[in-house]
Amino acid sequence: MSGKLESNDTTQETTIFGAIGIAIFLICAGIVYSIPNTFPEGTLYILAGVIIILVSIFNAFKGIGCDWSYIAIAIVSILFGANKVLDLGIGFLPGALIVVGIVSLFLNLNRLRVGKK
């Protein structure tokens, strides 16, 4: 029984791919901010979205699973960054962030209520 509890605890922690993704993002963010006006304005949004998707894919291949709210956040982040880089003037993206956040909040609150971790 304790082995089962330990395996549940390890899935709650950040995976190695997640930790590597965070490290890569921090390095790139440092580069973007240390060399101003070199990269387009939405570069970090695109980078964050791509890293989230890659980490989710790696986790899925390792059998850890994939949280679809992370994928939705990544897609909205990529769209938001592309909107800034290409200067498309799409105004629905902040609303899309709010909708994805609300849906994710209710799904996770429901999981908490049901008792799933």
Short mmCIF file of N, CA and C in Angstrom, two decimals:
data_model
loop_
_atom_site.label_atom_id
_atom_site.label_comp_id
_atom_site.label_asym_id
_atom_site.label_seq_id
_atom_site.Cartn_x
_atom_site.Cartn_y
_atom_site.Cartn_z
N MET A 1 0.82 -1.18 0.00
CA MET A 1 0.00 0.00 0.00
C MET A 1 0.87 1.25 0.00
N SER A 2 1.96 1.23 0.76
CA SER A 2 2.81 2.42 0.81
C SER A 2 3.50 2.66 -0.53
N GLY A 3 3.77 1.57 -1.30
CA GLY A 3 4.37 1.73 -2.63
C GLY A 3 3.44 2.49 -3.55
N LYS A 4 2.13 2.23 -3.42
CA LYS A 4 1.16 2.94 -4.24
C LYS A 4 1.12 4.42 -3.88
N LEU A 5 1.20 4.72 -2.60
CA LEU A 5 1.20 6.12 -2.18
C LEU A 5 2.45 6.83 -2.67
N GLU A 6 3.58 6.15 -2.62
CA GLU A 6 4.81 6.78 -3.10
C GLU A 6 4.75 7.06 -4.59
N SER A 7 4.16 6.15 -5.37
CA SER A 7 4.09 6.38 -6.81
C SER A 7 3.16 7.54 -7.13
N ASN A 8 2.09 7.73 -6.33
CA ASN A 8 1.21 8.87 -6.55
C ASN A 8 1.92 10.18 -6.24
N ASP A 9 2.77 10.17 -5.22
CA ASP A 9 3.49 11.38 -4.86
C ASP A 9 4.48 11.79 -5.94
N THR A 10 5.12 10.82 -6.58
CA THR A 10 6.12 11.17 -7.59
C THR A 10 5.48 11.75 -8.83
N THR A 11 4.22 11.40 -9.13
CA THR A 11 3.58 11.97 -10.30
C THR A 11 3.18 13.42 -10.06
N GLN A 12 3.09 13.83 -8.81
CA GLN A 12 2.73 15.21 -8.49
C GLN A 12 3.92 16.15 -8.65
N GLU A 13 5.12 15.62 -8.59
CA GLU A 13 6.31 16.45 -8.69
C GLU A 13 6.56 16.84 -10.14
N THR A 14 7.39 17.84 -10.31
CA THR A 14 7.79 18.24 -11.66
C THR A 14 8.64 17.14 -12.26
N THR A 15 8.34 16.76 -13.49
CA THR A 15 9.13 15.73 -14.15
C THR A 15 10.47 16.31 -14.55
N ILE A 16 11.39 15.43 -14.89
CA ILE A 16 12.70 15.88 -15.35
C ILE A 16 12.58 16.71 -16.61
N PHE A 17 11.64 16.33 -17.48
CA PHE A 17 11.43 17.10 -18.71
C PHE A 17 10.87 18.49 -18.38
N GLY A 18 9.99 18.56 -17.39
CA GLY A 18 9.46 19.85 -16.97
C GLY A 18 10.55 20.74 -16.39
N ALA A 19 11.43 20.13 -15.58
CA ALA A 19 12.53 20.91 -14.99
C ALA A 19 13.49 21.39 -16.07
N ILE A 20 13.77 20.55 -17.06
CA ILE A 20 14.64 20.97 -18.17
C ILE A 20 13.97 22.06 -18.98
N GLY A 21 12.65 21.93 -19.20
CA GLY A 21 11.91 22.96 -19.93
C GLY A 21 11.93 24.30 -19.22
N ILE A 22 11.77 24.28 -17.90
CA ILE A 22 11.83 25.52 -17.12
C ILE A 22 13.22 26.13 -17.22
N ALA A 23 14.25 25.30 -17.14
CA ALA A 23 15.62 25.81 -17.24
C ALA A 23 15.88 26.44 -18.60
N ILE A 24 15.43 25.77 -19.66
CA ILE A 24 15.61 26.32 -21.01
C ILE A 24 14.87 27.64 -21.16
N PHE A 25 13.63 27.70 -20.63
CA PHE A 25 12.88 28.95 -20.72
C PHE A 25 13.57 30.07 -19.97
N LEU A 26 14.08 29.79 -18.77
CA LEU A 26 14.77 30.84 -17.99
C LEU A 26 16.02 31.33 -18.70
N ILE A 27 16.77 30.42 -19.30
CA ILE A 27 17.96 30.82 -20.06
C ILE A 27 17.57 31.71 -21.23
N CYS A 28 16.56 31.28 -21.98
CA CYS A 28 16.12 32.08 -23.14
C CYS A 28 15.53 33.42 -22.71
N ALA A 29 14.79 33.43 -21.62
CA ALA A 29 14.23 34.70 -21.13
C ALA A 29 15.36 35.65 -20.72
N GLY A 30 16.39 35.12 -20.10
CA GLY A 30 17.54 35.95 -19.74
C GLY A 30 18.23 36.52 -20.97
N ILE A 31 18.36 35.70 -22.02
CA ILE A 31 18.97 36.17 -23.26
C ILE A 31 18.11 37.25 -23.91
N VAL A 32 16.79 37.01 -23.96
CA VAL A 32 15.88 37.98 -24.60
C VAL A 32 15.93 39.32 -23.86
N TYR A 33 15.93 39.28 -22.54
CA TYR A 33 15.92 40.54 -21.77
C TYR A 33 17.29 41.19 -21.69
N SER A 34 18.37 40.43 -21.86
CA SER A 34 19.70 41.04 -21.79
C SER A 34 20.09 41.72 -23.10
N ILE A 35 19.45 41.31 -24.19
CA ILE A 35 19.71 41.93 -25.49
C ILE A 35 18.40 42.54 -25.99
N PRO A 36 18.04 43.73 -25.49
CA PRO A 36 16.74 44.30 -25.86
C PRO A 36 16.66 44.65 -27.34
N ASN A 37 15.45 44.63 -27.86
CA ASN A 37 15.14 44.99 -29.23
C ASN A 37 15.80 44.08 -30.26
N THR A 38 16.17 42.87 -29.87
CA THR A 38 16.75 41.92 -30.80
C THR A 38 15.70 40.93 -31.28
N PHE A 39 14.88 40.48 -30.36
CA PHE A 39 13.84 39.51 -30.68
C PHE A 39 12.49 40.21 -30.73
N PRO A 40 11.56 39.71 -31.56
CA PRO A 40 10.22 40.30 -31.60
C PRO A 40 9.52 40.21 -30.24
N GLU A 41 8.51 41.03 -30.06
CA GLU A 41 7.88 41.18 -28.75
C GLU A 41 7.23 39.90 -28.22
N GLY A 42 6.68 39.05 -29.04
CA GLY A 42 5.98 37.87 -28.56
C GLY A 42 6.81 36.60 -28.51
N THR A 43 8.12 36.73 -28.61
CA THR A 43 8.99 35.57 -28.68
C THR A 43 8.88 34.68 -27.45
N LEU A 44 8.82 35.27 -26.27
CA LEU A 44 8.76 34.47 -25.05
C LEU A 44 7.44 33.71 -24.93
N TYR A 45 6.35 34.29 -25.41
CA TYR A 45 5.07 33.57 -25.40
C TYR A 45 5.14 32.33 -26.29
N ILE A 46 5.71 32.50 -27.47
CA ILE A 46 5.84 31.37 -28.40
C ILE A 46 6.76 30.32 -27.80
N LEU A 47 7.87 30.74 -27.25
CA LEU A 47 8.82 29.81 -26.64
C LEU A 47 8.18 29.04 -25.49
N ALA A 48 7.45 29.73 -24.64
CA ALA A 48 6.80 29.06 -23.51
C ALA A 48 5.79 28.03 -24.00
N GLY A 49 5.00 28.38 -25.01
CA GLY A 49 4.02 27.45 -25.55
C GLY A 49 4.66 26.22 -26.17
N VAL A 50 5.73 26.43 -26.92
CA VAL A 50 6.42 25.31 -27.56
C VAL A 50 7.04 24.40 -26.50
N ILE A 51 7.64 24.98 -25.47
CA ILE A 51 8.25 24.17 -24.41
C ILE A 51 7.20 23.36 -23.67
N ILE A 52 6.04 23.96 -23.38
CA ILE A 52 4.98 23.24 -22.69
C ILE A 52 4.50 22.06 -23.54
N ILE A 53 4.34 22.28 -24.82
CA ILE A 53 3.90 21.19 -25.70
C ILE A 53 4.96 20.10 -25.77
N LEU A 54 6.23 20.47 -25.91
CA LEU A 54 7.30 19.46 -25.97
C LEU A 54 7.39 18.65 -24.68
N VAL A 55 7.30 19.32 -23.54
CA VAL A 55 7.34 18.61 -22.26
C VAL A 55 6.15 17.66 -22.15
N SER A 56 4.98 18.09 -22.58
CA SER A 56 3.80 17.22 -22.54
C SER A 56 3.98 16.01 -23.45
N ILE A 57 4.57 16.21 -24.62
CA ILE A 57 4.82 15.09 -25.53
C ILE A 57 5.82 14.10 -24.92
N PHE A 58 6.92 14.62 -24.36
CA PHE A 58 7.91 13.74 -23.74
C PHE A 58 7.29 12.97 -22.56
N ASN A 59 6.49 13.66 -21.75
CA ASN A 59 5.84 12.98 -20.63
C ASN A 59 4.88 11.90 -21.12
N ALA A 60 4.17 12.17 -22.20
CA ALA A 60 3.24 11.17 -22.74
C ALA A 60 4.00 9.94 -23.23
N PHE A 61 5.14 10.15 -23.88
CA PHE A 61 5.95 9.01 -24.33
C PHE A 61 6.51 8.20 -23.17
N LYS A 62 6.78 8.85 -22.05
CA LYS A 62 7.28 8.15 -20.87
C LYS A 62 6.15 7.51 -20.07
N GLY A 63 4.90 7.71 -20.49
CA GLY A 63 3.77 7.11 -19.81
C GLY A 63 3.30 7.89 -18.59
N ILE A 64 3.74 9.11 -18.44
CA ILE A 64 3.36 9.91 -17.28
C ILE A 64 1.96 10.48 -17.45
N GLY A 65 1.60 10.78 -18.66
CA GLY A 65 0.28 11.35 -18.92
C GLY A 65 0.38 12.77 -19.40
N CYS A 66 -0.75 13.27 -19.82
CA CYS A 66 -0.78 14.60 -20.42
C CYS A 66 -1.99 15.34 -19.87
N ASP A 67 -1.77 16.53 -19.37
CA ASP A 67 -2.87 17.36 -18.88
C ASP A 67 -3.30 18.28 -20.02
N TRP A 68 -4.53 18.11 -20.48
CA TRP A 68 -5.00 18.87 -21.65
C TRP A 68 -5.14 20.35 -21.37
N SER A 69 -5.26 20.73 -20.11
CA SER A 69 -5.31 22.17 -19.82
C SER A 69 -3.95 22.81 -20.11
N TYR A 70 -2.85 22.07 -19.88
CA TYR A 70 -1.52 22.59 -20.23
C TYR A 70 -1.39 22.78 -21.74
N ILE A 71 -1.91 21.82 -22.49
CA ILE A 71 -1.86 21.91 -23.95
C ILE A 71 -2.67 23.12 -24.42
N ALA A 72 -3.84 23.33 -23.82
CA ALA A 72 -4.67 24.48 -24.20
C ALA A 72 -3.96 25.79 -23.87
N ILE A 73 -3.32 25.85 -22.71
CA ILE A 73 -2.58 27.05 -22.33
C ILE A 73 -1.42 27.27 -23.30
N ALA A 74 -0.75 26.19 -23.69
CA ALA A 74 0.37 26.32 -24.63
C ALA A 74 -0.10 26.84 -25.98
N ILE A 75 -1.22 26.32 -26.46
CA ILE A 75 -1.73 26.77 -27.76
C ILE A 75 -2.13 28.24 -27.71
N VAL A 76 -2.80 28.64 -26.63
CA VAL A 76 -3.18 30.05 -26.49
C VAL A 76 -1.93 30.91 -26.38
N SER A 77 -0.92 30.44 -25.68
CA SER A 77 0.33 31.20 -25.55
C SER A 77 1.01 31.37 -26.90
N ILE A 78 1.04 30.30 -27.69
CA ILE A 78 1.64 30.39 -29.04
C ILE A 78 0.84 31.36 -29.90
N LEU A 79 -0.48 31.29 -29.84
CA LEU A 79 -1.30 32.22 -30.61
C LEU A 79 -1.09 33.66 -30.16
N PHE A 80 -1.00 33.86 -28.85
CA PHE A 80 -0.78 35.20 -28.31
C PHE A 80 0.57 35.74 -28.78
N GLY A 81 1.61 34.90 -28.74
CA GLY A 81 2.94 35.32 -29.20
C GLY A 81 2.96 35.59 -30.69
N ALA A 82 2.31 34.73 -31.48
CA ALA A 82 2.25 34.94 -32.92
C ALA A 82 1.49 36.22 -33.25
N ASN A 83 0.46 36.51 -32.48
CA ASN A 83 -0.29 37.75 -32.66
C ASN A 83 0.61 38.96 -32.45
N LYS A 84 1.47 38.90 -31.44
CA LYS A 84 2.39 40.02 -31.17
C LYS A 84 3.51 40.10 -32.21
N VAL A 85 4.07 38.94 -32.58
CA VAL A 85 5.18 38.93 -33.53
C VAL A 85 4.72 39.41 -34.90
N LEU A 86 3.60 38.88 -35.37
CA LEU A 86 3.11 39.20 -36.71
C LEU A 86 2.23 40.45 -36.74
N ASP A 87 1.93 41.01 -35.57
CA ASP A 87 1.10 42.21 -35.43
C ASP A 87 -0.23 42.04 -36.17
N LEU A 88 -0.92 40.95 -35.83
CA LEU A 88 -2.19 40.63 -36.49
C LEU A 88 -3.36 41.43 -35.93
N GLY A 89 -3.24 41.91 -34.72
CA GLY A 89 -4.33 42.69 -34.14
C GLY A 89 -5.53 41.86 -33.74
N ILE A 90 -5.30 40.59 -33.40
CA ILE A 90 -6.41 39.73 -32.98
C ILE A 90 -6.73 40.05 -31.53
N GLY A 91 -7.95 40.48 -31.27
CA GLY A 91 -8.31 40.93 -29.93
C GLY A 91 -8.94 39.88 -29.05
N PHE A 92 -9.18 38.66 -29.57
CA PHE A 92 -9.88 37.67 -28.76
C PHE A 92 -8.94 36.88 -27.85
N LEU A 93 -7.64 37.03 -27.99
CA LEU A 93 -6.71 36.19 -27.25
C LEU A 93 -6.74 36.42 -25.74
N PRO A 94 -6.83 37.64 -25.22
CA PRO A 94 -6.97 37.77 -23.77
C PRO A 94 -8.23 37.08 -23.25
N GLY A 95 -9.31 37.17 -24.01
CA GLY A 95 -10.53 36.47 -23.63
C GLY A 95 -10.35 34.97 -23.66
N ALA A 96 -9.58 34.48 -24.64
CA ALA A 96 -9.30 33.04 -24.72
C ALA A 96 -8.50 32.58 -23.51
N LEU A 97 -7.54 33.39 -23.06
CA LEU A 97 -6.79 33.07 -21.85
C LEU A 97 -7.71 32.95 -20.64
N ILE A 98 -8.64 33.88 -20.53
CA ILE A 98 -9.58 33.86 -19.40
C ILE A 98 -10.46 32.62 -19.46
N VAL A 99 -10.96 32.28 -20.63
CA VAL A 99 -11.83 31.11 -20.79
C VAL A 99 -11.06 29.83 -20.46
N VAL A 100 -9.84 29.69 -20.99
CA VAL A 100 -9.03 28.50 -20.69
C VAL A 100 -8.73 28.42 -19.20
N GLY A 101 -8.44 29.55 -18.59
CA GLY A 101 -8.19 29.57 -17.14
C GLY A 101 -9.40 29.16 -16.33
N ILE A 102 -10.57 29.66 -16.70
CA ILE A 102 -11.80 29.32 -15.97
C ILE A 102 -12.13 27.84 -16.14
N VAL A 103 -12.03 27.33 -17.36
CA VAL A 103 -12.30 25.90 -17.59
C VAL A 103 -11.32 25.04 -16.80
N SER A 104 -10.04 25.40 -16.84
CA SER A 104 -9.03 24.64 -16.10
C SER A 104 -9.29 24.70 -14.60
N LEU A 105 -9.69 25.86 -14.10
CA LEU A 105 -9.99 26.00 -12.68
C LEU A 105 -11.14 25.09 -12.28
N PHE A 106 -12.23 25.10 -13.05
CA PHE A 106 -13.37 24.27 -12.69
C PHE A 106 -13.07 22.78 -12.82
N LEU A 107 -12.31 22.40 -13.84
CA LEU A 107 -11.94 20.98 -13.97
C LEU A 107 -11.09 20.51 -12.79
N ASN A 108 -10.15 21.34 -12.40
CA ASN A 108 -9.29 20.96 -11.28
C ASN A 108 -10.02 21.03 -9.94
N LEU A 109 -10.92 21.98 -9.78
CA LEU A 109 -11.73 22.00 -8.56
C LEU A 109 -12.63 20.78 -8.49
N ASN A 110 -13.15 20.33 -9.64
CA ASN A 110 -13.97 19.13 -9.67
C ASN A 110 -13.14 17.91 -9.30
N ARG A 111 -11.91 17.84 -9.80
CA ARG A 111 -11.01 16.73 -9.44
C ARG A 111 -10.72 16.75 -7.96
N LEU A 112 -10.55 17.93 -7.38
CA LEU A 112 -10.30 18.05 -5.95
C LEU A 112 -11.51 17.60 -5.14
N ARG A 113 -12.70 17.97 -5.62
CA ARG A 113 -13.94 17.61 -4.93
C ARG A 113 -14.16 16.11 -4.97
N VAL A 114 -13.88 15.49 -6.11
CA VAL A 114 -14.08 14.06 -6.28
C VAL A 114 -13.00 13.29 -5.51
N GLY A 115 -11.86 13.90 -5.29
CA GLY A 115 -10.81 13.24 -4.54
C GLY A 115 -9.68 12.71 -5.40
N LYS A 116 -9.69 13.01 -6.69
CA LYS A 116 -8.59 12.61 -7.57
C LYS A 116 -7.45 13.59 -7.42
N LYS A 117 -6.23 13.07 -7.50
CA LYS A 117 -5.07 13.95 -7.37
C LYS A 117 -4.49 14.28 -8.67
#
